[in-house]
Short mmCIF file of C-alpha atoms and ligand atoms in Angstrom, two decimals:
data_model
loop_
_atom_site.label_atom_id
_atom_site.label_comp_id
_atom_site.label_asym_id
_atom_site.label_seq_id
_atom_site.Cartn_x
_atom_site.Cartn_y
_atom_site.Cartn_z
CA MET A 792 9.98 13.94 9.78
CA GLU A 793 8.16 14.32 6.57
CA ILE A 794 6.12 11.04 5.13
CA ILE A 795 4.01 10.66 1.97
CA VAL A 796 1.74 7.99 1.93
CA LEU A 797 0.13 6.73 -2.02
CA THR A 798 -2.16 4.94 -1.23
CA GLY A 799 -4.46 2.68 -4.07
CA ALA A 800 -7.50 0.36 -3.49
CA GLY A 801 -6.21 -2.64 -1.74
CA VAL A 802 -5.89 0.38 1.68
CA SER A 803 -9.96 -0.45 1.03
CA ALA A 804 -10.06 -3.63 0.37
CA GLU A 805 -10.00 -5.01 4.25
CA SER A 806 -12.69 -2.25 4.35
CA GLY A 807 -14.65 -4.36 1.88
CA ILE A 808 -14.56 -2.39 -1.13
CA PRO A 809 -13.10 -4.15 -4.07
CA THR A 810 -10.02 -3.55 -6.10
CA PHE A 811 -10.72 -2.64 -9.49
CA ARG A 812 -7.97 -5.33 -11.65
CA GLY A 813 -7.60 -9.45 -11.10
CA ASN A 814 -11.08 -9.45 -12.06
CA ASN A 815 -11.31 -9.64 -15.65
CA GLY A 816 -11.13 -6.05 -15.80
CA LEU A 817 -14.66 -6.54 -15.13
CA TRP A 818 -15.41 -3.64 -11.56
CA GLU A 819 -18.46 -4.55 -10.43
CA ASN A 820 -19.37 -6.90 -13.67
CA HIS A 821 -18.70 -3.75 -15.25
CA ARG A 822 -16.36 -2.83 -18.27
CA ILE A 823 -13.84 -0.55 -16.62
CA GLU A 824 -13.89 1.95 -19.57
CA ASP A 825 -18.12 1.44 -19.77
CA VAL A 826 -18.55 2.63 -16.44
CA ALA A 827 -15.33 4.94 -15.85
CA SER A 828 -14.14 6.75 -19.29
CA PRO A 829 -16.17 10.50 -21.08
CA GLU A 830 -16.74 7.94 -24.51
CA GLY A 831 -18.72 4.85 -21.34
CA TRP A 832 -20.15 8.26 -19.92
CA GLU A 833 -21.11 10.07 -24.34
CA ARG A 834 -23.30 6.20 -24.62
CA ASN A 835 -24.89 6.09 -21.52
CA PRO A 836 -25.18 8.57 -18.47
CA GLN A 837 -27.96 6.91 -16.98
CA LEU A 838 -25.27 3.67 -16.28
CA VAL A 839 -22.41 5.46 -14.82
CA LEU A 840 -24.41 7.79 -12.48
CA GLN A 841 -26.59 4.24 -11.31
CA PHE A 842 -22.52 2.74 -11.58
CA TYR A 843 -21.22 5.73 -8.89
CA ASN A 844 -24.73 5.53 -6.76
CA GLU A 845 -24.00 2.28 -6.12
CA ARG A 846 -20.93 2.65 -5.32
CA ARG A 847 -21.17 5.90 -2.80
CA LYS A 848 -23.89 4.07 -0.81
CA LYS A 849 -21.46 0.42 -0.13
CA ILE A 850 -19.12 3.31 -0.04
CA ALA A 851 -21.26 5.63 2.38
CA GLU A 852 -21.18 2.11 4.91
CA ALA A 853 -18.27 1.15 4.79
CA GLN A 854 -16.04 1.18 8.03
CA PRO A 855 -12.24 2.95 8.11
CA ASN A 856 -9.67 -0.38 9.18
CA ALA A 857 -6.66 -0.77 10.49
CA ALA A 858 -4.66 0.63 7.97
CA HIS A 859 -6.57 3.88 7.98
CA TYR A 860 -6.06 3.81 11.53
CA ALA A 861 -2.90 3.81 12.02
CA LEU A 862 -1.91 6.13 9.12
CA ALA A 863 -3.97 8.77 11.46
CA GLU A 864 -1.78 7.83 14.76
CA LEU A 865 1.00 8.67 12.82
CA GLU A 866 -0.12 11.97 12.57
CA LYS A 867 1.15 11.96 16.06
CA LYS A 868 4.57 11.83 15.59
CA HIS A 869 5.50 12.69 12.59
CA THR A 870 4.47 15.25 9.10
CA VAL A 871 2.68 12.97 6.76
CA LYS A 872 0.90 13.88 3.52
CA ILE A 873 -1.05 11.32 2.09
CA ILE A 874 -1.66 11.02 -1.41
CA THR A 875 -4.68 8.05 -2.31
CA GLN A 876 -5.47 7.36 -5.55
CA ASN A 877 -9.36 5.43 -4.01
CA ILE A 878 -12.80 8.31 -4.04
CA ASP A 879 -13.59 7.33 -1.05
CA ASP A 880 -13.45 8.93 2.81
CA LEU A 881 -12.41 6.28 4.93
CA HIS A 882 -8.99 7.72 5.59
CA GLU A 883 -10.28 10.73 6.94
CA ARG A 884 -12.77 9.42 8.22
CA ALA A 885 -9.68 7.30 9.91
CA GLY A 886 -8.77 10.63 10.86
CA SER A 887 -6.43 10.78 8.42
CA LYS A 888 -5.94 15.61 8.64
CA ASN A 889 -4.39 15.59 5.32
CA VAL A 890 -5.81 13.65 2.27
CA MET A 891 -4.95 14.78 -0.73
CA HIS A 892 -7.74 12.90 -4.03
CA LEU A 893 -5.50 11.94 -6.80
CA HIS A 894 -8.81 10.53 -8.96
CA GLY A 895 -11.73 12.89 -6.75
CA GLU A 896 -14.06 11.83 -4.51
CA ILE A 897 -17.49 9.90 -4.61
CA PHE A 898 -19.41 12.35 -2.03
CA LYS A 899 -19.23 14.89 -4.27
CA SER A 900 -20.40 16.47 -7.93
CA ARG A 901 -19.32 18.91 -10.25
CA SER A 902 -20.79 20.05 -14.03
CA ILE A 903 -20.22 18.81 -16.97
CA LYS A 904 -19.41 21.84 -18.28
CA ASN A 905 -16.56 22.26 -15.77
CA GLU A 906 -14.33 20.66 -13.57
CA THR A 907 -13.48 23.08 -11.12
CA VAL A 908 -16.27 23.58 -8.83
CA ASN A 909 -17.45 21.06 -7.29
CA TYR A 910 -20.19 20.14 -4.72
CA ASP A 911 -20.84 17.93 -1.64
CA CYS A 912 -22.70 15.30 -2.57
CA PRO A 913 -23.90 13.02 -0.31
CA GLY A 914 -27.27 10.42 -2.06
CA ASP A 915 -27.75 9.83 -6.39
CA ILE A 916 -27.08 11.84 -8.89
CA ASN A 917 -30.17 11.29 -11.60
CA ILE A 918 -30.55 12.51 -15.06
CA GLY A 919 -31.31 15.63 -15.15
CA ASP A 920 -29.80 17.41 -12.13
CA ILE A 921 -28.66 19.91 -12.59
CA ALA A 922 -24.72 22.91 -11.00
CA PRO A 923 -25.25 26.27 -10.40
CA ASP A 924 -24.34 26.62 -14.73
CA GLY A 925 -27.67 25.04 -16.06
CA PHE A 926 -25.43 21.90 -16.72
CA GLN A 927 -25.80 18.17 -16.25
CA LEU A 928 -24.06 16.84 -12.81
CA ARG A 929 -21.13 14.21 -12.28
CA PRO A 930 -19.49 12.30 -10.14
CA HIS A 931 -16.91 14.60 -9.37
CA ILE A 932 -14.33 11.62 -10.63
CA VAL A 933 -11.23 10.80 -12.51
CA TRP A 934 -11.92 9.13 -16.01
CA PHE A 935 -10.51 7.04 -17.50
CA GLY A 936 -7.80 9.11 -20.88
CA GLU A 937 -9.76 12.68 -18.11
CA MET A 938 -6.65 15.02 -16.99
CA VAL A 939 -5.22 14.23 -12.82
CA PRO A 940 -5.75 18.48 -12.09
CA MET A 941 -3.36 17.78 -9.17
CA MET A 942 -0.67 15.64 -10.59
CA GLU A 943 1.84 18.93 -10.27
CA THR A 944 0.99 19.60 -6.81
CA ALA A 945 1.19 15.90 -6.15
CA THR A 946 4.82 15.95 -8.27
CA HIS A 947 5.78 18.58 -5.77
CA MET A 948 4.81 17.05 -3.03
CA MET A 949 7.08 13.81 -3.11
CA HIS A 950 10.17 15.55 -3.13
CA THR A 951 10.66 16.42 0.51
CA ALA A 952 9.32 13.04 1.58
CA GLU A 953 12.01 11.36 3.66
CA ILE A 954 10.40 7.90 3.77
CA VAL A 955 7.02 7.00 1.69
CA LEU A 956 5.23 4.80 2.48
CA VAL A 957 3.17 2.66 -0.11
CA ILE A 958 -0.01 0.92 0.29
CA GLY A 959 -2.73 -1.14 -2.27
CA THR A 960 -2.01 -0.14 -5.29
CA SER A 961 -1.39 -2.43 -8.96
CA MET A 962 0.92 0.52 -10.10
CA VAL A 963 -0.42 0.94 -12.46
CA VAL A 964 -1.74 3.12 -13.89
CA TYR A 965 -1.21 6.55 -14.84
CA PRO A 966 0.05 8.77 -14.37
CA ALA A 967 -0.50 8.28 -10.03
CA ALA A 968 2.31 5.31 -10.57
CA SER A 969 5.43 7.56 -10.91
CA LEU A 970 4.43 9.43 -8.26
CA LEU A 971 7.05 7.29 -6.11
CA TYR A 972 9.70 7.69 -8.68
CA PHE A 973 10.15 12.25 -7.98
CA ALA A 974 10.61 11.01 -4.67
CA THR A 975 14.53 12.22 -3.80
CA PRO A 976 16.80 8.30 -3.53
CA PHE A 977 17.47 9.32 -0.06
CA SER A 978 14.25 9.10 0.75
CA THR A 979 12.28 5.19 2.33
CA LYS A 980 10.15 3.73 0.25
CA TYR A 981 7.86 0.74 1.93
CA ILE A 982 6.10 -0.58 -0.73
CA ILE A 983 2.75 -2.47 1.62
CA ASN A 984 1.29 -4.92 -0.84
CA PRO A 985 0.66 -9.23 -0.71
CA GLU A 986 1.58 -9.10 -4.44
CA ILE A 987 4.22 -7.40 -4.91
CA PRO A 988 3.78 -4.88 -7.61
CA GLU A 989 5.89 -5.54 -10.59
CA MET A 990 8.41 -1.88 -11.16
CA GLN A 991 11.05 0.18 -11.88
CA LYS A 992 14.60 -0.31 -9.89
CA THR A 993 14.54 2.76 -7.85
CA LYS A 994 17.53 3.09 -4.17
CA ASN A 995 15.98 2.57 -0.87
CA LEU A 996 13.01 0.32 -1.95
CA ILE A 997 11.35 -1.96 0.93
CA PHE A 998 9.56 -4.31 0.27
CA ILE A 999 6.39 -5.65 2.95
CA GLN A 1000 4.53 -8.80 1.26
CA LYS A 1001 1.18 -7.92 3.06
CA ASN A 1002 -2.47 -6.95 4.51
CA ALA A 1003 -2.28 -3.11 4.69
CA GLY A 1004 -3.90 -4.02 8.10
CA GLU A 1005 -1.07 -5.41 9.37
CA GLY A 1006 1.46 -4.22 7.30
CA VAL A 1007 1.19 -0.11 8.00
CA LYS A 1008 0.20 -1.52 12.22
CA GLU A 1009 3.29 -2.74 12.05
CA ILE A 1010 5.34 -0.13 9.87
CA VAL A 1011 4.10 2.75 11.67
CA GLU A 1012 4.46 0.76 15.50
CA ARG A 1013 8.43 1.24 14.46
CA LEU A 1014 8.07 5.00 13.16
CA MET A 1015 6.47 5.33 16.35
CA GLU A 1016 8.84 4.55 18.35
N1 APR B 284 -4.37 -5.04 1.60
C1 APR B 284 -2.99 -4.08 0.21
N2 APR B 284 -2.93 -4.22 -0.89
C2 APR B 284 -4.12 -5.13 -0.87
C3 APR B 284 -5.10 -6.21 -0.66
C4 APR B 284 -4.71 -5.57 0.36
N3 APR B 284 -5.86 -5.75 1.53
N4 APR B 284 -5.39 -6.39 -1.36
C5 APR B 284 -5.26 -6.19 -2.78
N5 APR B 284 -4.79 -5.72 -2.62
C6 APR B 284 -3.31 -4.71 -3.99
C7 APR B 284 -3.57 -5.49 -4.40
O1 APR B 284 -2.21 -6.82 -4.15
C8 APR B 284 -3.49 -4.93 -6.25
O2 APR B 284 -2.24 -4.42 -6.11
O3 APR B 284 -4.29 -3.84 -4.07
C9 APR B 284 -3.78 -3.83 -5.07
C10 APR B 284 -5.05 -3.24 -6.31
O4 APR B 284 -5.61 -2.91 -7.64
P1 APR B 284 -5.97 -2.24 -7.96
O5 APR B 284 -7.12 -2.22 -8.07
O6 APR B 284 -5.19 -2.20 -10.05
O7 APR B 284 -6.33 -0.81 -7.72
P2 APR B 284 -5.28 0.66 -8.13
O8 APR B 284 -3.87 0.65 -8.21
O9 APR B 284 -5.21 1.49 -6.89
O10 APR B 284 -5.65 1.29 -9.13
C11 APR B 284 -5.63 2.12 -9.75
O11 APR B 284 -6.81 2.15 -11.27
O12 APR B 284 -8.62 2.52 -12.25
C12 APR B 284 -7.89 2.52 -11.56
O13 APR B 284 -8.65 5.23 -11.27
C13 APR B 284 -8.89 3.87 -10.45
O14 APR B 284 -7.42 4.84 -8.81
C14 APR B 284 -7.63 3.39 -9.36
C15 APR B 284 -7.05 3.39 -10.50
#
């Protein structure tokens, strides 16, 4: 069976990586627009680099949790494609082979002038670190107000899904949140989240009101039968 998995920050919450919302609009004590927008970068690139350097260190120390591992296990029986909004690499470290990062990756960098070429980035990026094209490096991350280059491919992927798992996302950030609605009405859609997000009505929707660790394990066991 072809299974598309849409994941958000909640799938990594039990690995100790904080989610974005539900904290007065603050993200690790910063206003999201200060550290995740082109305007924030124009105002204070140093702050933005430092912010992501800290995130990169924390993510490097984090470990995949039961939900990441269960999704990797699912590949033994099904064709599984993960479309994640997360910039961490916990799906890959758990063993998932087919992961698309809609909002970029913390362990990659790119030039401020070219979003199509990216580089491995295991450590810090500092002011003065330049890409081969001679321009400053920045994290390879899609900020608010920027295009989501993988969106078209992701939309096409949804058409052939027989099952969709939506795990740990508040479904409020577009265009990512629209992906679910590109799945056919015949596909079964499971929403796994301790707080059921507000969503448009769509056919064959099943809510599993649990944390990812428990809820994903449960659904994966069912799909492996
Ligand atoms: N298991 C599953 N879901 C959880 C857990 C958990 N243990 N803990 C929290 N959640 C859920 C919350 O209920 C919420 O619905 O995870 C969701 C997290 O929502 P957000 O913080 O909004 O994260 P996300 O949906 O990934 O945000 C989308 O916003 O800031 C941008 O680019 C950033 O990719 C990000 C995008």
